């Protein structure tokens, strides 16, 4: 599903990765762990083509990531960044921006409730909800896009322990979805089927 082959990346004189090879099978719940500054978020950006390594290649669904394939590859990915700063005021606005279908919207309501929230929260301003609530709203919307690859950068950063349990249960129920995440949270890391330590 996702392969990084002999990836080497430098930022100036700083070596981030040296001959890194990783294979993430289809349907895995992969968590990238490690101390701050080890390149966890950068690895997610390499997979999506936002950062290009000096050496090595990335293969997703048997396609080598390149300028020619990047659009089709990204069309198969949903990404929730660590810092959610969006040009919208509410969950409803985000749903409209992403041009979700009516079936997508029904699924969002289902996911929102599985994450411990009432679907009415989608209509509230992001200024009126907590960081953890906003994070769960964005997670539910991205999951409803039903892409085969879900990339989550520190998905538990604003969540309490119960909310983390809700999220783990929901992610584990996503049939055939490959989840690649970063996290410092022990509970999230232990729930993964594959752990990559940097």
PDB file of C-alpha atoms in Angstrom:
ATOM      1  CA  UNK A   1       0.000   0.000   0.000  1.00  0.00           C
ATOM      2  CA  UNK A   2       2.592   2.576   1.120  1.00  0.00           C
ATOM      3  CA  UNK A   3       6.336   2.109   0.649  1.00  0.00           C
ATOM      4  CA  UNK A   4       9.258   4.424   1.295  1.00  0.00           C
ATOM      5  CA  UNK A   5      12.421   3.111  -0.287  1.00  0.00           C
ATOM      6  CA  UNK A   6      15.863   4.324   0.792  1.00  0.00           C
ATOM      7  CA  UNK A   7      14.627   7.818   1.604  1.00  0.00           C
ATOM      8  CA  UNK A   8      17.263  10.400   2.522  1.00  0.00           C
ATOM      9  CA  UNK A   9      16.225  13.909   3.518  1.00  0.00           C
ATOM     10  CA  UNK A  10      18.259  16.933   4.575  1.00  0.00           C
ATOM     11  CA  UNK A  11      17.102  20.366   5.655  1.00  0.00           C
ATOM     12  CA  UNK A  12      20.256  22.402   5.125  1.00  0.00           C
ATOM     13  CA  UNK A  13      22.954  20.641   7.142  1.00  0.00           C
ATOM     14  CA  UNK A  14      20.403  18.814   9.271  1.00  0.00           C
ATOM     15  CA  UNK A  15      19.912  15.158   8.300  1.00  0.00           C
ATOM     16  CA  UNK A  16      16.318  14.117   9.003  1.00  0.00           C
ATOM     17  CA  UNK A  17      16.321  10.658   7.365  1.00  0.00           C
ATOM     18  CA  UNK A  18      19.195   8.577   6.067  1.00  0.00           C
ATOM     19  CA  UNK A  19      18.340   5.622   3.827  1.00  0.00           C
ATOM     20  CA  UNK A  20      14.948   5.100   5.489  1.00  0.00           C
ATOM     21  CA  UNK A  21      12.784   2.246   4.170  1.00  0.00           C
ATOM     22  CA  UNK A  22       9.250   1.639   5.434  1.00  0.00           C
ATOM     23  CA  UNK A  23       6.411  -0.607   4.264  1.00  0.00           C
ATOM     24  CA  UNK A  24       2.837  -0.068   5.474  1.00  0.00           C
ATOM     25  CA  UNK A  25       0.379  -2.764   4.324  1.00  0.00           C
ATOM     26  CA  UNK A  26      -3.185  -2.098   3.239  1.00  0.00           C
ATOM     27  CA  UNK A  27      -5.580  -1.865   6.182  1.00  0.00           C
ATOM     28  CA  UNK A  28      -2.830  -1.262   8.752  1.00  0.00           C
ATOM     29  CA  UNK A  29      -3.275   1.015  11.739  1.00  0.00           C
ATOM     30  CA  UNK A  30       0.239   2.417  11.617  1.00  0.00           C
ATOM     31  CA  UNK A  31       1.540   4.802  14.266  1.00  0.00           C
ATOM     32  CA  UNK A  32       4.806   6.689  13.863  1.00  0.00           C
ATOM     33  CA  UNK A  33       6.274   7.363  17.290  1.00  0.00           C
ATOM     34  CA  UNK A  34       9.376   9.046  18.613  1.00  0.00           C
ATOM     35  CA  UNK A  35      10.621  12.120  20.431  1.00  0.00           C
ATOM     36  CA  UNK A  36       9.841  15.630  19.195  1.00  0.00           C
ATOM     37  CA  UNK A  37      12.052  16.687  16.313  1.00  0.00           C
ATOM     38  CA  UNK A  38      12.611  13.147  14.993  1.00  0.00           C
ATOM     39  CA  UNK A  39      10.683  13.818  11.778  1.00  0.00           C
ATOM     40  CA  UNK A  40       7.284  12.244  12.452  1.00  0.00           C
ATOM     41  CA  UNK A  41       5.223  14.986  10.820  1.00  0.00           C
ATOM     42  CA  UNK A  42       7.806  15.321   8.057  1.00  0.00           C
ATOM     43  CA  UNK A  43       7.363  11.644   7.229  1.00  0.00           C
ATOM     44  CA  UNK A  44       3.621  12.222   6.781  1.00  0.00           C
ATOM     45  CA  UNK A  45       4.400  15.140   4.462  1.00  0.00           C
ATOM     46  CA  UNK A  46       6.754  12.966   2.398  1.00  0.00           C
ATOM     47  CA  UNK A  47       3.977  10.390   1.937  1.00  0.00           C
ATOM     48  CA  UNK A  48       1.687  13.142   0.629  1.00  0.00           C
ATOM     49  CA  UNK A  49       4.311  14.742  -1.587  1.00  0.00           C
ATOM     50  CA  UNK A  50       4.513  18.011   0.340  1.00  0.00           C
ATOM     51  CA  UNK A  51       8.184  17.335   1.089  1.00  0.00           C
ATOM     52  CA  UNK A  52      10.469  15.792  -1.533  1.00  0.00           C
ATOM     53  CA  UNK A  53      13.483  13.771  -0.292  1.00  0.00           C
ATOM     54  CA  UNK A  54      16.881  14.187  -1.946  1.00  0.00           C
ATOM     55  CA  UNK A  55      17.147  10.424  -2.479  1.00  0.00           C
ATOM     56  CA  UNK A  56      14.744   7.473  -2.551  1.00  0.00           C
ATOM     57  CA  UNK A  57      11.144   7.163  -3.632  1.00  0.00           C
ATOM     58  CA  UNK A  58       7.612   6.756  -2.338  1.00  0.00           C
ATOM     59  CA  UNK A  59       5.206   4.197  -3.788  1.00  0.00           C
ATOM     60  CA  UNK A  60       1.486   4.312  -2.996  1.00  0.00           C
ATOM     61  CA  UNK A  61      -0.890   1.724  -4.468  1.00  0.00           C
ATOM     62  CA  UNK A  62       1.832   0.623  -6.884  1.00  0.00           C
ATOM     63  CA  UNK A  63       2.302   4.193  -8.179  1.00  0.00           C
ATOM     64  CA  UNK A  64       5.608   6.005  -7.711  1.00  0.00           C
ATOM     65  CA  UNK A  65       4.926   9.443  -6.225  1.00  0.00           C
ATOM     66  CA  UNK A  66       5.921  12.059  -8.798  1.00  0.00           C
ATOM     67  CA  UNK A  67       4.670  15.307 -10.334  1.00  0.00           C
ATOM     68  CA  UNK A  68       2.605  13.218 -12.755  1.00  0.00           C
ATOM     69  CA  UNK A  69       0.955  10.986 -10.138  1.00  0.00           C
ATOM     70  CA  UNK A  70       0.667  13.324  -7.155  1.00  0.00           C
ATOM     71  CA  UNK A  71      -2.888  14.500  -7.903  1.00  0.00           C
ATOM     72  CA  UNK A  72      -4.315  11.001  -8.290  1.00  0.00           C
ATOM     73  CA  UNK A  73      -2.472   9.808  -5.184  1.00  0.00           C
ATOM     74  CA  UNK A  74      -3.712  12.724  -3.067  1.00  0.00           C
ATOM     75  CA  UNK A  75      -7.265  12.011  -4.230  1.00  0.00           C
ATOM     76  CA  UNK A  76      -7.007   8.766  -2.238  1.00  0.00           C
ATOM     77  CA  UNK A  77      -5.893  10.469   0.981  1.00  0.00           C
ATOM     78  CA  UNK A  78      -7.694  12.289   3.795  1.00  0.00           C
ATOM     79  CA  UNK A  79      -5.381  14.282   6.056  1.00  0.00           C
ATOM     80  CA  UNK A  80      -6.011  15.826   9.466  1.00  0.00           C
ATOM     81  CA  UNK A  81      -3.054  18.055  10.441  1.00  0.00           C
ATOM     82  CA  UNK A  82      -1.903  18.621  13.996  1.00  0.00           C
ATOM     83  CA  UNK A  83      -2.791  22.315  14.021  1.00  0.00           C
ATOM     84  CA  UNK A  84      -6.311  22.737  12.687  1.00  0.00           C
ATOM     85  CA  UNK A  85      -6.527  26.313  11.425  1.00  0.00           C
ATOM     86  CA  UNK A  86      -9.219  26.363   8.762  1.00  0.00           C
ATOM     87  CA  UNK A  87     -10.763  29.235   6.743  1.00  0.00           C
ATOM     88  CA  UNK A  88     -14.257  28.294   7.923  1.00  0.00           C
ATOM     89  CA  UNK A  89     -16.409  29.162  10.921  1.00  0.00           C
ATOM     90  CA  UNK A  90     -18.173  25.853  11.605  1.00  0.00           C
ATOM     91  CA  UNK A  91     -18.464  22.198  10.745  1.00  0.00           C
ATOM     92  CA  UNK A  92     -21.333  22.951   8.353  1.00  0.00           C
ATOM     93  CA  UNK A  93     -19.152  25.463   6.497  1.00  0.00           C
ATOM     94  CA  UNK A  94     -16.351  22.916   6.250  1.00  0.00           C
ATOM     95  CA  UNK A  95     -18.751  20.307   4.891  1.00  0.00           C
ATOM     96  CA  UNK A  96     -19.962  22.757   2.231  1.00  0.00           C
ATOM     97  CA  UNK A  97     -16.392  23.747   1.346  1.00  0.00           C
ATOM     98  CA  UNK A  98     -15.520  20.087   0.743  1.00  0.00           C
ATOM     99  CA  UNK A  99     -18.695  19.651  -1.358  1.00  0.00           C
ATOM    100  CA  UNK A 100     -19.817  16.590   0.546  1.00  0.00           C
ATOM    101  CA  UNK A 101     -22.746  14.555  -0.704  1.00  0.00           C
ATOM    102  CA  UNK A 102     -25.919  13.927   1.290  1.00  0.00           C
ATOM    103  CA  UNK A 103     -24.714  10.391   2.071  1.00  0.00           C
ATOM    104  CA  UNK A 104     -21.395  11.830   3.303  1.00  0.00           C
ATOM    105  CA  UNK A 105     -23.316  14.188   5.580  1.00  0.00           C
ATOM    106  CA  UNK A 106     -25.336  11.328   7.088  1.00  0.00           C
ATOM    107  CA  UNK A 107     -22.097   9.486   7.764  1.00  0.00           C
ATOM    108  CA  UNK A 108     -20.643  12.556   9.481  1.00  0.00           C
ATOM    109  CA  UNK A 109     -23.567  12.596  11.913  1.00  0.00           C
ATOM    110  CA  UNK A 110     -22.940   8.917  12.661  1.00  0.00           C
ATOM    111  CA  UNK A 111     -19.194   9.495  13.205  1.00  0.00           C
ATOM    112  CA  UNK A 112     -19.796  12.581  15.351  1.00  0.00           C
ATOM    113  CA  UNK A 113     -21.962  10.557  17.727  1.00  0.00           C
ATOM    114  CA  UNK A 114     -19.421   7.706  17.796  1.00  0.00           C
ATOM    115  CA  UNK A 115     -16.888  10.318  18.931  1.00  0.00           C
ATOM    116  CA  UNK A 116     -19.083  11.277  21.881  1.00  0.00           C
ATOM    117  CA  UNK A 117     -20.680  14.439  20.476  1.00  0.00           C
ATOM    118  CA  UNK A 118     -24.169  15.483  19.410  1.00  0.00           C
ATOM    119  CA  UNK A 119     -24.499  16.162  15.671  1.00  0.00           C
ATOM    120  CA  UNK A 120     -25.976  19.618  16.488  1.00  0.00           C
ATOM    121  CA  UNK A 121     -22.415  20.725  17.256  1.00  0.00           C
ATOM    122  CA  UNK A 122     -21.744  20.909  13.502  1.00  0.00           C
ATOM    123  CA  UNK A 123     -23.795  24.110  13.398  1.00  0.00           C
ATOM    124  CA  UNK A 124     -21.901  25.806  16.225  1.00  0.00           C
ATOM    125  CA  UNK A 125     -19.156  28.323  15.547  1.00  0.00           C
ATOM    126  CA  UNK A 126     -15.656  26.947  16.002  1.00  0.00           C
ATOM    127  CA  UNK A 127     -15.137  29.901  18.373  1.00  0.00           C
ATOM    128  CA  UNK A 128     -17.766  28.423  20.699  1.00  0.00           C
ATOM    129  CA  UNK A 129     -16.421  24.862  20.915  1.00  0.00           C
ATOM    130  CA  UNK A 130     -13.376  23.480  22.707  1.00  0.00           C
ATOM    131  CA  UNK A 131     -10.174  22.423  20.956  1.00  0.00           C
ATOM    132  CA  UNK A 132     -11.045  18.761  21.536  1.00  0.00           C
ATOM    133  CA  UNK A 133     -14.542  19.199  20.115  1.00  0.00           C
ATOM    134  CA  UNK A 134     -13.194  20.978  17.032  1.00  0.00           C
ATOM    135  CA  UNK A 135     -10.625  18.221  16.540  1.00  0.00           C
ATOM    136  CA  UNK A 136     -13.355  15.553  16.651  1.00  0.00           C
ATOM    137  CA  UNK A 137     -15.566  17.512  14.230  1.00  0.00           C
ATOM    138  CA  UNK A 138     -12.744  17.728  11.678  1.00  0.00           C
ATOM    139  CA  UNK A 139     -11.865  14.055  12.200  1.00  0.00           C
ATOM    140  CA  UNK A 140     -15.481  12.988  11.582  1.00  0.00           C
ATOM    141  CA  UNK A 141     -15.727  15.082   8.408  1.00  0.00           C
ATOM    142  CA  UNK A 142     -12.448  13.755   7.014  1.00  0.00           C
ATOM    143  CA  UNK A 143     -13.387  10.149   7.787  1.00  0.00           C
ATOM    144  CA  UNK A 144     -16.698  10.619   5.988  1.00  0.00           C
ATOM    145  CA  UNK A 145     -14.821  11.317   2.753  1.00  0.00           C
ATOM    146  CA  UNK A 146     -14.157   7.543   2.807  1.00  0.00           C
ATOM    147  CA  UNK A 147     -10.717   7.727   1.260  1.00  0.00           C
ATOM    148  CA  UNK A 148      -8.624   4.524   1.360  1.00  0.00           C
ATOM    149  CA  UNK A 149      -5.800   6.280   3.236  1.00  0.00           C
ATOM    150  CA  UNK A 150      -6.337   8.358   6.381  1.00  0.00           C
ATOM    151  CA  UNK A 151      -3.391  10.392   7.675  1.00  0.00           C
ATOM    152  CA  UNK A 152      -3.634  11.774  11.216  1.00  0.00           C
ATOM    153  CA  UNK A 153      -0.973  14.017  12.750  1.00  0.00           C
ATOM    154  CA  UNK A 154      -1.234  13.822  16.561  1.00  0.00           C
ATOM    155  CA  UNK A 155      -4.988  13.052  16.490  1.00  0.00           C
ATOM    156  CA  UNK A 156      -5.242  12.808  20.288  1.00  0.00           C
ATOM    157  CA  UNK A 157      -3.463  16.083  21.106  1.00  0.00           C
ATOM    158  CA  UNK A 158      -6.612  17.872  22.321  1.00  0.00           C
ATOM    159  CA  UNK A 159      -8.569  14.844  23.524  1.00  0.00           C
ATOM    160  CA  UNK A 160      -9.225  13.480  27.003  1.00  0.00           C
ATOM    161  CA  UNK A 161      -8.894   9.785  27.801  1.00  0.00           C
ATOM    162  CA  UNK A 162     -12.541   8.909  27.102  1.00  0.00           C
ATOM    163  CA  UNK A 163     -12.497  10.770  23.777  1.00  0.00           C
ATOM    164  CA  UNK A 164      -9.332   8.904  22.799  1.00  0.00           C
ATOM    165  CA  UNK A 165     -11.134   5.602  23.469  1.00  0.00           C
ATOM    166  CA  UNK A 166     -14.046   6.716  21.269  1.00  0.00           C
ATOM    167  CA  UNK A 167     -11.612   7.632  18.479  1.00  0.00           C
ATOM    168  CA  UNK A 168      -9.712   4.342  18.716  1.00  0.00           C
ATOM    169  CA  UNK A 169     -12.953   2.356  18.503  1.00  0.00           C
ATOM    170  CA  UNK A 170     -14.130   4.359  15.495  1.00  0.00           C
ATOM    171  CA  UNK A 171     -10.816   4.110  13.628  1.00  0.00           C
ATOM    172  CA  UNK A 172     -10.680   0.363  14.255  1.00  0.00           C
ATOM    173  CA  UNK A 173     -14.137   0.017  12.686  1.00  0.00           C
ATOM    174  CA  UNK A 174     -13.073   1.615   9.381  1.00  0.00           C
ATOM    175  CA  UNK A 175     -12.956  -1.412   7.131  1.00  0.00           C
ATOM    176  CA  UNK A 176     -10.156  -1.526   4.546  1.00  0.00           C
ATOM    177  CA  UNK A 177      -8.879   1.962   5.445  1.00  0.00           C
ATOM    178  CA  UNK A 178      -5.123   2.330   5.942  1.00  0.00           C
ATOM    179  CA  UNK A 179      -4.464   4.716   8.825  1.00  0.00           C
ATOM    180  CA  UNK A 180      -1.075   6.377   9.238  1.00  0.00           C
ATOM    181  CA  UNK A 181      -0.683   8.538  12.321  1.00  0.00           C
ATOM    182  CA  UNK A 182       1.827  10.175  14.601  1.00  0.00           C
ATOM    183  CA  UNK A 183       1.364  10.251  18.356  1.00  0.00           C
ATOM    184  CA  UNK A 184       3.000  10.564  21.760  1.00  0.00           C
ATOM    185  CA  UNK A 185      -0.066   9.086  23.462  1.00  0.00           C
ATOM    186  CA  UNK A 186       0.600   5.612  24.919  1.00  0.00           C
ATOM    187  CA  UNK A 187      -3.021   4.499  24.572  1.00  0.00           C
ATOM    188  CA  UNK A 188      -3.132   5.449  20.889  1.00  0.00           C
ATOM    189  CA  UNK A 189       0.267   3.895  20.160  1.00  0.00           C
ATOM    190  CA  UNK A 190      -0.723   0.609  21.824  1.00  0.00           C
ATOM    191  CA  UNK A 191      -3.892   0.429  19.713  1.00  0.00           C
ATOM    192  CA  UNK A 192      -1.868   0.425  16.473  1.00  0.00           C
ATOM    193  CA  UNK A 193      -1.250  -2.755  14.456  1.00  0.00           C
ATOM    194  CA  UNK A 194       2.096  -1.373  13.279  1.00  0.00           C
ATOM    195  CA  UNK A 195       4.488   0.956  15.078  1.00  0.00           C
ATOM    196  CA  UNK A 196       7.347   2.778  13.379  1.00  0.00           C
ATOM    197  CA  UNK A 197       9.828   4.222  15.871  1.00  0.00           C
ATOM    198  CA  UNK A 198      11.989   7.116  14.733  1.00  0.00           C
TER     199      UNK A 198
END
